[in-house]
Tab-separated table of C-alpha atoms in Angstrom:
chain	number	residue	atom	x	y	z
A	1	MET	CA	-95.155	-18.847	-40.739
A	2	ASN	CA	-93.936	-16.823	-43.687
A	3	ILE	CA	-91.882	-18.794	-46.152
A	4	PRO	CA	-90.394	-16.218	-48.477
A	5	LYS	CA	-91.437	-16.975	-52.068
A	6	SER	CA	-87.918	-16.159	-53.141
A	7	HIS	CA	-86.674	-19.249	-51.295
A	8	PRO	CA	-85.348	-21.764	-53.845
A	9	ARG	CA	-86.852	-24.648	-51.876
A	10	PHE	CA	-90.278	-23.020	-51.651
A	11	VAL	CA	-92.208	-26.077	-52.924
A	12	SER	CA	-90.449	-28.414	-50.544
A	13	LEU	CA	-91.053	-26.000	-47.664
A	14	GLN	CA	-94.738	-25.794	-48.602
A	15	THR	CA	-95.126	-29.588	-48.454
A	16	ARG	CA	-93.340	-29.450	-45.135
A	17	GLU	CA	-95.933	-26.994	-43.849
A	18	LYS	CA	-98.666	-29.431	-44.929
A	19	LEU	CA	-97.181	-32.071	-42.647
A	20	VAL	CA	-96.748	-29.526	-39.863
A	21	LYS	CA	-100.449	-28.632	-40.138
A	22	ALA	CA	-101.419	-32.309	-40.080
A	23	PHE	CA	-99.309	-32.631	-36.962
A	24	GLY	CA	-101.312	-29.781	-35.455
A	25	SER	CA	-104.554	-31.632	-36.129
A	26	GLY	CA	-103.293	-34.812	-34.493
A	27	LEU	CA	-102.809	-36.888	-37.641
A	28	VAL	CA	-99.034	-36.972	-37.751
A	29	ALA	CA	-96.661	-38.028	-34.963
A	30	LYS	CA	-93.580	-36.046	-34.007
A	31	GLU	CA	-91.606	-38.971	-35.384
A	32	GLY	CA	-93.618	-38.596	-38.580
A	33	LEU	CA	-92.244	-35.087	-39.021
A	34	ILE	CA	-88.741	-36.525	-38.743
A	35	ALA	CA	-89.623	-39.229	-41.260
A	36	GLN	CA	-90.795	-36.513	-43.635
A	37	GLY	CA	-87.378	-34.905	-43.325
A	38	ARG	CA	-85.659	-38.151	-44.278
A	39	GLY	CA	-87.928	-38.278	-47.286
A	40	GLU	CA	-87.058	-34.707	-48.257
A	41	ALA	CA	-83.336	-35.430	-48.241
A	42	LEU	CA	-83.645	-38.656	-50.200
A	43	ASP	CA	-86.036	-37.086	-52.685
A	44	TYR	CA	-83.502	-34.307	-53.217
A	45	LEU	CA	-80.900	-36.943	-54.045
A	46	ILE	CA	-83.110	-38.702	-56.602
A	47	GLY	CA	-83.702	-35.302	-58.220
A	48	GLU	CA	-87.268	-34.721	-56.975
A	49	LYS	CA	-88.748	-36.533	-59.960
A	50	THR	CA	-90.053	-40.020	-60.696
A	51	SER	CA	-87.200	-42.061	-62.144
A	52	LYS	CA	-87.392	-44.679	-64.882
A	53	SER	CA	-86.861	-47.444	-62.366
A	54	ALA	CA	-89.678	-46.093	-60.174
A	55	LYS	CA	-91.983	-46.178	-63.192
A	56	LYS	CA	-91.148	-49.855	-63.720
A	57	ALA	CA	-91.937	-50.554	-60.068
A	58	ILE	CA	-95.242	-48.676	-60.341
A	59	SER	CA	-96.301	-50.870	-63.300
A	60	ALA	CA	-95.381	-54.016	-61.403
A	61	ALA	CA	-97.226	-52.764	-58.320
A	62	ALA	CA	-100.344	-52.063	-60.381
A	63	TYR	CA	-100.313	-55.559	-61.898
A	64	THR	CA	-99.838	-57.177	-58.479
A	65	LEU	CA	-102.651	-55.149	-56.940
A	66	GLN	CA	-105.008	-55.778	-59.884
A	67	ASN	CA	-104.478	-59.540	-59.446
A	68	ALA	CA	-104.825	-59.613	-55.671
A	69	LYS	CA	-107.700	-61.458	-54.020
A	70	ASN	CA	-107.733	-59.373	-50.861
A	71	PRO	CA	-105.543	-56.292	-51.294
A	72	VAL	CA	-105.155	-53.981	-48.307
A	73	ILE	CA	-103.800	-50.425	-48.209
A	74	SER	CA	-102.027	-49.795	-44.914
A	75	VAL	CA	-102.228	-46.146	-43.864
A	76	ASN	CA	-100.231	-44.173	-41.323
A	77	GLY	CA	-100.380	-40.484	-40.400
A	78	ASN	CA	-97.964	-39.169	-43.007
A	79	PHE	CA	-99.565	-41.163	-45.791
A	80	ALA	CA	-103.024	-39.875	-44.835
A	81	ALA	CA	-101.772	-36.297	-44.548
A	82	LEU	CA	-100.212	-36.336	-48.008
A	83	CYS	CA	-102.315	-38.778	-50.064
A	84	THR	CA	-105.873	-39.142	-48.756
A	85	PRO	CA	-107.564	-38.529	-52.158
A	86	GLU	CA	-105.304	-41.061	-53.890
A	87	ILE	CA	-105.758	-43.649	-51.119
A	88	ILE	CA	-109.517	-43.458	-51.568
A	89	LYS	CA	-109.354	-43.573	-55.375
A	90	LEU	CA	-107.048	-46.568	-55.266
A	91	SER	CA	-109.251	-48.449	-52.817
A	92	ARG	CA	-112.266	-47.887	-55.101
A	93	ILE	CA	-110.535	-48.945	-58.304
A	94	LEU	CA	-109.124	-52.092	-56.731
A	95	ASP	CA	-111.927	-52.799	-54.282
A	96	ALA	CA	-109.138	-52.765	-51.694
A	97	LYS	CA	-109.575	-52.379	-47.960
A	98	ILE	CA	-107.991	-49.527	-46.033
A	99	GLU	CA	-106.410	-50.233	-42.650
A	100	VAL	CA	-104.879	-47.723	-40.260
A	101	ASN	CA	-101.671	-49.109	-38.781
A	102	LEU	CA	-99.261	-46.979	-36.768
A	103	PHE	CA	-95.712	-47.353	-35.512
A	104	TYR	CA	-96.080	-44.559	-32.974
A	105	GLY	CA	-99.526	-44.359	-31.864
A	106	PRO	CA	-102.139	-43.660	-29.355
A	107	GLU	CA	-105.598	-44.863	-30.345
A	108	SER	CA	-106.694	-41.219	-30.614
A	109	ARG	CA	-104.348	-40.666	-33.552
A	110	LYS	CA	-105.633	-43.839	-35.238
A	111	LYS	CA	-109.139	-42.501	-34.878
A	112	ALA	CA	-108.211	-39.053	-36.224
A	113	ILE	CA	-106.763	-40.706	-39.329
A	114	ALA	CA	-109.851	-42.911	-39.750
A	115	ARG	CA	-112.084	-39.843	-39.395
A	116	LEU	CA	-110.177	-37.949	-42.097
A	117	LEU	CA	-110.414	-40.887	-44.496
A	118	LYS	CA	-114.137	-41.344	-43.862
A	119	LYS	CA	-114.827	-37.639	-44.174
A	120	SER	CA	-113.032	-37.763	-47.519
A	121	GLY	CA	-115.219	-40.581	-48.819
A	122	ALA	CA	-113.867	-43.925	-47.571
A	123	LYS	CA	-116.644	-46.368	-46.712
A	124	GLU	CA	-114.910	-48.549	-44.174
A	125	ILE	CA	-111.671	-48.128	-42.267
A	126	LEU	CA	-110.152	-51.157	-40.599
A	127	GLY	CA	-107.652	-51.195	-37.753
A	128	THR	CA	-109.570	-49.269	-35.124
A	129	ASP	CA	-111.776	-52.021	-33.722
A	130	LEU	CA	-110.003	-53.804	-30.866
A	131	LYS	CA	-112.267	-56.849	-31.279
A	132	SER	CA	-110.773	-57.499	-34.717
A	133	ALA	CA	-107.161	-57.133	-33.537
A	134	ARG	CA	-104.743	-59.936	-34.355
A	135	LYS	CA	-100.969	-60.104	-33.834
A	136	LEU	CA	-98.358	-60.448	-36.537
A	137	LYS	CA	-95.556	-62.758	-35.405
A	138	GLY	CA	-91.926	-61.663	-35.074
A	139	ILE	CA	-92.433	-57.966	-34.381
A	140	ASP	CA	-92.147	-55.944	-31.163
A	141	SER	CA	-93.710	-52.569	-31.906
A	142	ALA	CA	-97.343	-51.465	-31.812
A	143	ARG	CA	-97.413	-52.223	-35.511
A	144	ARG	CA	-97.785	-55.923	-34.819
A	145	ILE	CA	-101.498	-55.341	-34.251
A	146	VAL	CA	-103.417	-55.904	-37.465
A	147	ASP	CA	-107.069	-56.329	-38.353
A	148	LYS	CA	-108.353	-59.866	-38.913
A	149	ASP	CA	-110.386	-58.717	-41.912
A	150	GLY	CA	-107.583	-56.520	-43.231
A	151	ILE	CA	-103.841	-57.092	-43.218
A	152	PHE	CA	-104.177	-60.340	-41.261
A	153	SER	CA	-106.059	-62.021	-44.116
A	154	ALA	CA	-104.624	-59.998	-47.028
A	155	ASP	CA	-102.655	-61.574	-49.853
A	156	VAL	CA	-101.187	-58.250	-51.038
A	157	VAL	CA	-100.420	-55.300	-48.775
A	158	LEU	CA	-99.468	-51.800	-49.905
A	159	VAL	CA	-97.355	-50.447	-47.052
A	160	PRO	CA	-95.989	-46.974	-47.608
A	161	LEU	CA	-93.283	-45.393	-45.494
A	162	GLU	CA	-92.704	-48.658	-43.679
A	163	ASP	CA	-90.307	-49.893	-40.990
A	164	GLY	CA	-88.118	-52.867	-41.778
A	165	ASP	CA	-89.290	-55.099	-38.943
A	166	ARG	CA	-92.842	-55.069	-40.103
A	167	THR	CA	-92.021	-55.629	-43.736
A	168	ILE	CA	-90.099	-58.737	-42.754
A	169	ALA	CA	-92.964	-59.887	-40.496
A	170	LEU	CA	-95.399	-59.408	-43.377
A	171	LYS	CA	-93.146	-61.436	-45.676
A	172	LYS	CA	-92.961	-64.225	-43.058
A	173	ALA	CA	-96.750	-64.199	-42.943
A	174	LYS	CA	-96.620	-64.932	-46.722
A	175	LYS	CA	-97.993	-61.599	-47.885
A	176	LYS	CA	-96.894	-59.934	-51.070
A	177	VAL	CA	-95.561	-56.549	-49.996
A	178	ILE	CA	-95.584	-53.429	-52.150
A	179	THR	CA	-93.907	-50.433	-50.616
A	180	PHE	CA	-92.932	-46.821	-51.226
A	181	ASP	CA	-89.447	-46.197	-49.894
A	182	LEU	CA	-87.109	-43.413	-50.986
A	183	ASN	CA	-84.141	-45.343	-49.624
A	184	PRO	CA	-83.400	-48.213	-52.033
A	185	LEU	CA	-80.962	-49.674	-49.491
A	186	SER	CA	-83.360	-49.973	-46.563
A	187	ARG	CA	-84.442	-53.336	-45.204
A	188	THR	CA	-87.979	-52.564	-46.300
A	189	ALA	CA	-86.856	-51.771	-49.839
A	190	GLN	CA	-84.766	-54.917	-49.993
A	191	ALA	CA	-87.340	-57.265	-48.432
A	192	SER	CA	-90.420	-56.147	-50.372
A	193	ASP	CA	-91.735	-57.765	-53.527
A	194	VAL	CA	-92.126	-54.414	-55.267
A	195	THR	CA	-90.371	-51.277	-54.005
A	196	ILE	CA	-91.323	-47.923	-55.471
A	197	VAL	CA	-88.365	-45.603	-54.833
A	198	ASP	CA	-90.229	-42.339	-55.185
A	199	ASN	CA	-91.915	-39.564	-53.270
A	200	VAL	CA	-95.300	-40.938	-52.268
A	201	THR	CA	-97.063	-37.739	-53.386
A	202	ARG	CA	-95.887	-38.245	-56.973
A	203	ALA	CA	-95.969	-42.039	-57.025
A	204	MET	CA	-99.495	-42.496	-55.661
A	205	LYS	CA	-100.918	-40.373	-58.494
A	206	LEU	CA	-99.104	-42.559	-61.007
A	207	LEU	CA	-100.150	-45.760	-59.261
A	208	VAL	CA	-103.811	-44.716	-59.387
A	209	LYS	CA	-103.454	-44.104	-63.142
A	210	ALA	CA	-101.687	-47.425	-63.710
A	211	CYS	CA	-104.354	-49.361	-61.786
A	212	LYS	CA	-107.076	-47.897	-64.026
A	213	LYS	CA	-105.386	-49.364	-67.117
A	214	LYS	CA	-105.684	-52.898	-68.490
A	215	LYS	CA	-103.626	-55.521	-66.679
A	216	VAL	CA	-100.269	-56.008	-68.355
A	217	LYS	CA	-97.870	-58.469	-66.805
A	218	PRO	CA	-94.500	-56.757	-66.682
A	219	ARG	CA	-91.115	-58.433	-66.533
A	220	TYR	CA	-89.986	-57.405	-63.099
A	221	ASN	CA	-87.110	-58.144	-60.761
A	222	ASN	CA	-87.144	-55.978	-57.637
A	223	LYS	CA	-83.431	-56.397	-56.874
A	224	GLU	CA	-82.510	-55.311	-60.390
A	225	VAL	CA	-84.803	-52.303	-60.236
A	226	LEU	CA	-83.364	-51.322	-56.840
A	227	ALA	CA	-79.871	-51.509	-58.298
A	228	GLU	CA	-81.053	-49.161	-61.063
A	229	SER	CA	-82.389	-46.756	-58.421
A	230	ILE	CA	-79.011	-46.694	-56.722
A	231	SER	CA	-77.280	-45.952	-60.043
A	232	GLU	CA	-79.743	-43.155	-60.662
A	233	ILE	CA	-78.881	-41.560	-57.309
A	234	LYS	CA	-75.190	-41.813	-58.114
A	235	LYS	CA	-75.727	-40.248	-61.555
A	236	ASN	CA	-77.794	-37.493	-60.031
A	237	LEU	CA	-75.095	-36.768	-57.455
A	238	LYS	CA	-72.543	-36.525	-60.256
A	239	ARG	CA	-74.775	-34.182	-62.244
A	240	ARG	CA	-75.476	-31.955	-59.254
A	241	ALA	CA	-71.815	-31.906	-58.299
A	242	ARG	CA	-70.986	-30.608	-61.789
A	243	LEU	CA	-73.581	-27.842	-61.426
A	244	ALA	CA	-72.466	-26.857	-57.917
B	1	MET	CA	-92.577	-44.743	-26.516
B	2	ASN	CA	-90.959	-48.160	-26.568
B	3	ILE	CA	-88.287	-48.539	-29.189
B	4	PRO	CA	-87.473	-52.249	-29.288
B	5	LYS	CA	-83.762	-52.757	-28.556
B	6	SER	CA	-83.715	-55.325	-31.310
B	7	HIS	CA	-84.309	-52.568	-33.865
B	8	PRO	CA	-81.233	-52.215	-36.101
B	9	ARG	CA	-81.542	-48.426	-36.073
B	10	PHE	CA	-81.835	-48.213	-32.290
B	11	VAL	CA	-79.124	-45.517	-31.874
B	12	SER	CA	-80.606	-43.352	-34.579
B	13	LEU	CA	-84.071	-43.776	-33.056
B	14	GLN	CA	-82.694	-42.821	-29.638
B	15	THR	CA	-81.227	-39.564	-30.991
B	16	ARG	CA	-84.559	-38.964	-32.647
B	17	GLU	CA	-86.277	-39.290	-29.275
B	18	LYS	CA	-83.849	-36.696	-27.850
B	19	LEU	CA	-85.075	-34.197	-30.428
B	20	VAL	CA	-88.676	-35.179	-29.794
B	21	LYS	CA	-88.171	-34.489	-26.071
B	22	ALA	CA	-86.558	-31.127	-26.822
B	23	PHE	CA	-89.581	-30.372	-28.974
B	24	GLY	CA	-91.750	-31.169	-25.940
B	25	SER	CA	-89.859	-28.652	-23.834
B	26	GLY	CA	-90.248	-25.926	-26.436
B	27	LEU	CA	-86.643	-25.836	-27.678
B	28	VAL	CA	-87.153	-27.360	-31.094
B	29	ALA	CA	-89.620	-26.259	-33.781
B	30	LYS	CA	-91.797	-28.677	-35.697
B	31	GLU	CA	-89.704	-27.767	-38.723
B	32	GLY	CA	-86.650	-28.648	-36.647
B	33	LEU	CA	-87.921	-32.213	-36.314
B	34	ILE	CA	-88.162	-32.368	-40.105
B	35	ALA	CA	-84.649	-30.945	-40.420
B	36	GLN	CA	-83.429	-33.691	-38.090
B	37	GLY	CA	-84.949	-36.229	-40.462
B	38	ARG	CA	-83.059	-34.765	-43.401
B	39	GLY	CA	-79.920	-35.049	-41.328
B	40	GLU	CA	-80.664	-38.688	-40.492
B	41	ALA	CA	-80.986	-39.624	-44.161
B	42	LEU	CA	-77.859	-37.788	-45.239
B	43	ASP	CA	-75.868	-39.152	-42.310
B	44	TYR	CA	-76.961	-42.636	-43.346
B	45	LEU	CA	-75.575	-41.959	-46.814
B	46	ILE	CA	-72.197	-40.767	-45.520
B	47	GLY	CA	-72.035	-43.964	-43.448
B	48	GLU	CA	-72.797	-42.428	-40.019
B	49	LYS	CA	-69.118	-41.670	-39.390
B	50	THR	CA	-66.825	-38.670	-39.751
B	51	SER	CA	-65.165	-38.843	-43.158
B	52	LYS	CA	-61.605	-37.881	-44.055
B	53	SER	CA	-62.828	-34.789	-45.833
B	54	ALA	CA	-64.872	-33.737	-42.790
B	55	LYS	CA	-61.754	-34.050	-40.649
B	56	LYS	CA	-59.920	-31.690	-43.011
B	57	ALA	CA	-62.771	-29.199	-42.743
B	58	ILE	CA	-62.743	-29.468	-38.936
B	59	SER	CA	-59.019	-28.588	-38.856
B	60	ALA	CA	-59.588	-25.609	-41.131
B	61	ALA	CA	-62.558	-24.496	-39.025
B	62	ALA	CA	-60.460	-24.683	-35.848
B	63	TYR	CA	-57.691	-22.576	-37.378
B	64	THR	CA	-60.175	-19.969	-38.625
B	65	LEU	CA	-61.914	-19.758	-35.252
B	66	GLN	CA	-58.631	-19.582	-33.332
B	67	ASN	CA	-57.571	-16.618	-35.472
B	68	ALA	CA	-60.880	-14.753	-35.322
B	69	LYS	CA	-61.119	-11.377	-33.594
B	70	ASN	CA	-64.804	-11.644	-32.767
B	71	PRO	CA	-66.041	-15.193	-33.347
B	72	VAL	CA	-69.720	-15.886	-32.771
B	73	ILE	CA	-71.475	-19.237	-32.425
B	74	SER	CA	-74.991	-19.022	-33.842
B	75	VAL	CA	-77.379	-21.396	-32.080
B	76	ASN	CA	-80.798	-22.674	-33.075
B	77	GLY	CA	-83.102	-25.160	-31.351
B	78	ASN	CA	-81.722	-28.355	-32.853
B	79	PHE	CA	-78.122	-27.328	-32.215
B	80	ALA	CA	-78.930	-26.515	-28.571
B	81	ALA	CA	-80.875	-29.757	-28.114
B	82	LEU	CA	-78.013	-31.886	-29.421
B	83	CYS	CA	-74.815	-29.972	-28.552
B	84	THR	CA	-75.244	-27.652	-25.560
B	85	PRO	CA	-72.149	-28.951	-23.666
B	86	GLU	CA	-69.942	-28.616	-26.755
B	87	ILE	CA	-71.296	-25.136	-27.586
B	88	ILE	CA	-70.342	-23.946	-24.108
B	89	LYS	CA	-66.905	-25.598	-24.193
B	90	LEU	CA	-66.173	-24.085	-27.582
B	91	SER	CA	-67.234	-20.604	-26.507
B	92	ARG	CA	-64.910	-20.828	-23.482
B	93	ILE	CA	-61.890	-22.112	-25.406
B	94	LEU	CA	-62.258	-19.465	-28.107
B	95	ASP	CA	-63.700	-16.682	-25.996
B	96	ALA	CA	-66.500	-16.723	-28.557
B	97	LYS	CA	-69.929	-15.211	-28.117
B	98	ILE	CA	-73.099	-17.286	-28.338
B	99	GLU	CA	-76.105	-15.895	-30.177
B	100	VAL	CA	-79.535	-17.467	-30.511
B	101	ASN	CA	-80.842	-17.037	-34.053
B	102	LEU	CA	-83.912	-18.804	-35.327
B	103	PHE	CA	-85.468	-19.418	-38.723
B	104	TYR	CA	-88.853	-20.333	-37.257
B	105	GLY	CA	-89.518	-17.973	-34.421
B	106	PRO	CA	-91.397	-17.042	-31.584
B	107	GLU	CA	-89.476	-15.119	-28.931
B	108	SER	CA	-90.556	-17.706	-26.324
B	109	ARG	CA	-88.515	-20.366	-28.084
B	110	LYS	CA	-85.500	-18.057	-28.278
B	111	LYS	CA	-85.786	-17.551	-24.546
B	112	ALA	CA	-86.135	-21.275	-23.820
B	113	ILE	CA	-82.915	-21.900	-25.752
B	114	ALA	CA	-81.123	-19.062	-23.948
B	115	ARG	CA	-82.308	-20.460	-20.604
B	116	LEU	CA	-80.987	-23.934	-21.387
B	117	LEU	CA	-77.591	-22.540	-22.402
B	118	LYS	CA	-77.351	-20.375	-19.275
B	119	LYS	CA	-78.455	-23.197	-17.004
B	120	SER	CA	-75.707	-25.300	-18.573
B	121	GLY	CA	-73.017	-22.717	-17.817
B	122	ALA	CA	-73.009	-20.043	-20.538
B	123	LYS	CA	-72.320	-16.573	-19.148
B	124	GLU	CA	-73.996	-14.422	-21.759
B	125	ILE	CA	-76.418	-15.244	-24.536
B	126	LEU	CA	-76.954	-12.705	-27.290
B	127	GLY	CA	-79.902	-12.471	-29.632
B	128	THR	CA	-82.739	-12.084	-27.143
B	129	ASP	CA	-82.490	-8.339	-26.431
B	130	LEU	CA	-84.634	-6.396	-28.895
B	131	LYS	CA	-82.657	-3.210	-28.203
B	132	SER	CA	-79.561	-4.815	-29.714
B	133	ALA	CA	-81.364	-6.077	-32.832
B	134	ARG	CA	-79.908	-5.186	-36.229
B	135	LYS	CA	-80.945	-6.372	-39.680
B	136	LEU	CA	-78.808	-8.338	-42.086
B	137	LYS	CA	-79.353	-7.149	-45.655
B	138	GLY	CA	-80.689	-9.359	-48.433
B	139	ILE	CA	-82.726	-11.813	-46.365
B	140	ASP	CA	-86.482	-12.164	-45.841
B	141	SER	CA	-86.935	-14.550	-42.919
B	142	ALA	CA	-86.851	-13.899	-39.175
B	143	ARG	CA	-83.202	-14.865	-39.323
B	144	ARG	CA	-82.276	-11.453	-40.668
B	145	ILE	CA	-82.413	-10.139	-37.087
B	146	VAL	CA	-78.958	-10.314	-35.522
B	147	ASP	CA	-77.383	-8.860	-32.399
B	148	LYS	CA	-75.221	-5.759	-32.807
B	149	ASP	CA	-72.650	-7.159	-30.376
B	150	GLY	CA	-72.854	-10.631	-31.879
B	151	ILE	CA	-73.247	-11.708	-35.484
B	152	PHE	CA	-73.624	-8.099	-36.684
B	153	SER	CA	-70.060	-7.242	-35.646
B	154	ALA	CA	-68.503	-10.721	-35.946
B	155	ASP	CA	-65.673	-11.506	-38.312
B	156	VAL	CA	-66.195	-15.290	-38.126
B	157	VAL	CA	-69.564	-16.975	-37.584
B	158	LEU	CA	-70.133	-20.654	-36.846
B	159	VAL	CA	-73.588	-21.349	-38.243
B	160	PRO	CA	-74.742	-24.927	-37.898
B	161	LEU	CA	-77.732	-26.380	-39.708
B	162	GLU	CA	-78.127	-23.214	-41.734
B	163	ASP	CA	-80.429	-22.039	-44.500
B	164	GLY	CA	-78.886	-20.898	-47.738
B	165	ASP	CA	-80.327	-17.378	-47.774
B	166	ARG	CA	-78.699	-16.459	-44.531
B	167	THR	CA	-75.348	-17.941	-45.411
B	168	ILE	CA	-75.309	-15.810	-48.543
B	169	ALA	CA	-76.382	-12.722	-46.555
B	170	LEU	CA	-73.567	-13.364	-44.067
B	171	LYS	CA	-71.073	-13.679	-46.904
B	172	LYS	CA	-72.311	-10.391	-48.402
B	173	ALA	CA	-71.783	-8.795	-44.990
B	174	LYS	CA	-68.126	-9.910	-45.307
B	175	LYS	CA	-68.204	-12.534	-42.570
B	176	LYS	CA	-66.202	-15.718	-42.715
B	177	VAL	CA	-68.776	-18.500	-42.460
B	178	ILE	CA	-68.107	-21.937	-40.987
B	179	THR	CA	-70.980	-24.346	-41.224
B	180	PHE	CA	-72.071	-27.883	-40.478
B	181	ASP	CA	-74.097	-29.233	-43.362
B	182	LEU	CA	-74.657	-32.893	-44.208
B	183	ASN	CA	-75.585	-31.967	-47.762
B	184	PRO	CA	-72.385	-31.037	-49.617
B	185	LEU	CA	-74.481	-29.752	-52.533
B	186	SER	CA	-76.579	-27.239	-50.610
B	187	ARG	CA	-76.236	-23.506	-51.172
B	188	THR	CA	-74.973	-23.161	-47.607
B	189	ALA	CA	-72.324	-25.813	-48.151
B	190	GLN	CA	-71.245	-24.217	-51.420
B	191	ALA	CA	-71.260	-20.594	-50.198
B	192	SER	CA	-69.461	-21.102	-46.870
B	193	ASP	CA	-65.741	-20.644	-46.305
B	194	VAL	CA	-65.490	-23.925	-44.418
B	195	THR	CA	-68.191	-26.604	-44.652
B	196	ILE	CA	-68.079	-29.538	-42.267
B	197	VAL	CA	-70.089	-32.322	-43.917
B	198	ASP	CA	-70.786	-34.333	-40.790
B	199	ASN	CA	-73.370	-35.012	-38.112
B	200	VAL	CA	-73.136	-32.079	-35.723
B	201	THR	CA	-73.140	-34.405	-32.687
B	202	ARG	CA	-69.908	-36.053	-33.848
B	203	ALA	CA	-68.300	-33.018	-35.452
B	204	MET	CA	-68.756	-30.616	-32.542
B	205	LYS	CA	-66.834	-32.970	-30.240
B	206	LEU	CA	-63.982	-33.077	-32.756
B	207	LEU	CA	-64.066	-29.316	-33.288
B	208	VAL	CA	-63.767	-28.705	-29.534
B	209	LYS	CA	-60.702	-30.997	-29.451
B	210	ALA	CA	-59.152	-29.318	-32.496
B	211	CYS	CA	-59.630	-25.835	-31.024
B	212	LYS	CA	-57.764	-26.879	-27.867
B	213	LYS	CA	-54.676	-27.755	-29.924
B	214	LYS	CA	-51.940	-25.398	-31.154
B	215	LYS	CA	-52.850	-23.364	-34.233
B	216	VAL	CA	-51.698	-25.059	-37.386
B	217	LYS	CA	-52.492	-23.409	-40.695
B	218	PRO	CA	-53.882	-26.114	-42.965
B	219	ARG	CA	-53.904	-26.071	-46.752
B	220	TYR	CA	-57.580	-25.862	-47.399
B	221	ASN	CA	-59.867	-25.424	-50.374
B	222	ASN	CA	-63.543	-25.749	-49.503
B	223	LYS	CA	-64.684	-26.609	-53.041
B	224	GLU	CA	-62.132	-29.403	-53.269
B	225	VAL	CA	-63.113	-30.812	-49.887
B	226	LEU	CA	-66.802	-30.679	-50.853
B	227	ALA	CA	-65.993	-32.603	-54.026
B	228	GLU	CA	-64.273	-35.215	-51.840
B	229	SER	CA	-67.411	-35.422	-49.671
B	230	ILE	CA	-69.524	-36.114	-52.720
B	231	SER	CA	-67.129	-38.869	-53.835
B	232	GLU	CA	-67.304	-40.373	-50.357
B	233	ILE	CA	-71.118	-40.528	-50.548
B	234	LYS	CA	-70.901	-42.201	-53.946
B	235	LYS	CA	-68.360	-44.732	-52.653
B	236	ASN	CA	-70.510	-45.422	-49.645
B	237	LEU	CA	-73.565	-45.975	-51.836
B	238	LYS	CA	-71.589	-48.450	-53.914
B	239	ARG	CA	-70.392	-50.288	-50.808
B	240	ARG	CA	-73.876	-50.455	-49.319
B	241	ALA	CA	-75.361	-51.578	-52.608
B	242	ARG	CA	-72.899	-54.506	-52.640
B	243	LEU	CA	-73.923	-55.495	-49.102
B	244	ALA	CA	-77.645	-55.192	-49.798
C-alpha cells in the first residue's frame, strides 16, 4: 500500500491505513471502516481542527467526569484502534472503568479489543463476562448488553462514536452521557448532555489534559454549543468555497 | 447482522451492508468501505436527494457523453458494487467502453470486478490486459495504468468516486472529465469539466435516462454549479439545524 507522499490528503490517508490495519487484526468491524469514512468527511467540513465550541464541550465534559461517582468509558473497535493510550490515561486520572461495548460484534472482536487494552496497561476491562451482562431497555441491537458493574450502574458514561438508539436508551436509564460526534445534527449529538464535535484523535488528547486540571464548573448549554458547531461548519464551507 | 427496522437510518445501513457484502466477495477494498462512509456523511449533508444543481450537471454530462467520439466509463470496486446495471445500460446507450481502474490494487480485485460486469451483460472490459497497459503522466498511484484502447485514447472519461491526482492527470492528457463527487470542494470536483454532486446510486439512474433523450446543448458552467451545490449544503444545514 503505497500512499504517495505528494498526495495532499496524506495525513488523512495515513490515519485511514491505521484503521485498515486494526481491521486486519480483528479490532475494527467492516462497518467501523465505513464509520471512519463518515468521520473523515465531517472532519474535513469542520476544517480538521478543534473548534472553539468543541473546546467548550471538552471543558464541560472534564468537569462532569471529574464529579462523577462511577464514570465509565465505553469502548468500541474504532475508539480502541485510534485512542488506546488516551483511554487508559483517562481511566487512571478519573479512576473510571473501561467497558467494551459493540454495535457490530462477535465476542471474538470484543475479546481482541479487551486484549489490546490490557496489553497497553488497563487493569480491568468490563463487558466481556457474560455473567455480568444486563440489558438496557428500549434498544434492539447487540449494544443493549451492558456490564452490571460498568455502564449498568454508571452515573456518567463517555460514549464515543455512538449510535442514536443507545444514547437515547442511556438517557432513559438516567445516565449523564458525554459523547464525541462529528455530526452536530445527529440524534446522539442532540440527545447527549455534552457533545464534543471533534475528531476523537484530537479531542481525547485535550480531554485527558482537561481532566488533569483543577475542577472548574463551566457555564454550559449543549444545544447552544451545538448551534455554534453548525455555524462553524457553515463558516468553514464559505471560507473553503472562496479558496476553491 | 441484524439491523433493527426501527432504526431511523435503516436505508443507509442497508446500502452499507451492500458494500460490506461486496467487500466479502472481493470487489471492494477496505479503503472503499471508508470511501463509502465519506459518501454517507456528505450525502446526509446534501439531504440525501438529488439537488437542482446536480440535475443541471447530469444534463451537461449527458450532452458531453452523447457527443464524445470515444467515451470511456472508468469503474472501480465501489462503483461496480453499487451501479453495475446502470454502468452496462450507459455503455450500451452511448456505445462507450468500460475500463476497470483501481486506486488500491491487486490484479485479483480487478478481475473480480471485470467478472461481475461480464456476468451482468458487459461485452468487453478493458483494463485487465497487461499488454494494453499505458501510463498516464504526472501520477504516482496504481491508477496511472490505463488501457491503450480505453482511457488512454478516450476523449471523454466518466470517472466516479475519483481521486484528485488522477483527475488532474486526465485533464493534463486533454481528456474531458465527468465525475461524481459528493464533495463540491474536492480537487476532483474543482478540476473536472462536469461534476455531479450526488450519490452515485441516484445520479447514475438519472444519467442513464438523460442519455436516452435527444441531445440538448445546455448552458453550463461547472464552477457556477459547484457554487450552487455549496449553497445547497449550507441551506440544508440551516434547515436541519432548525429541526434539531
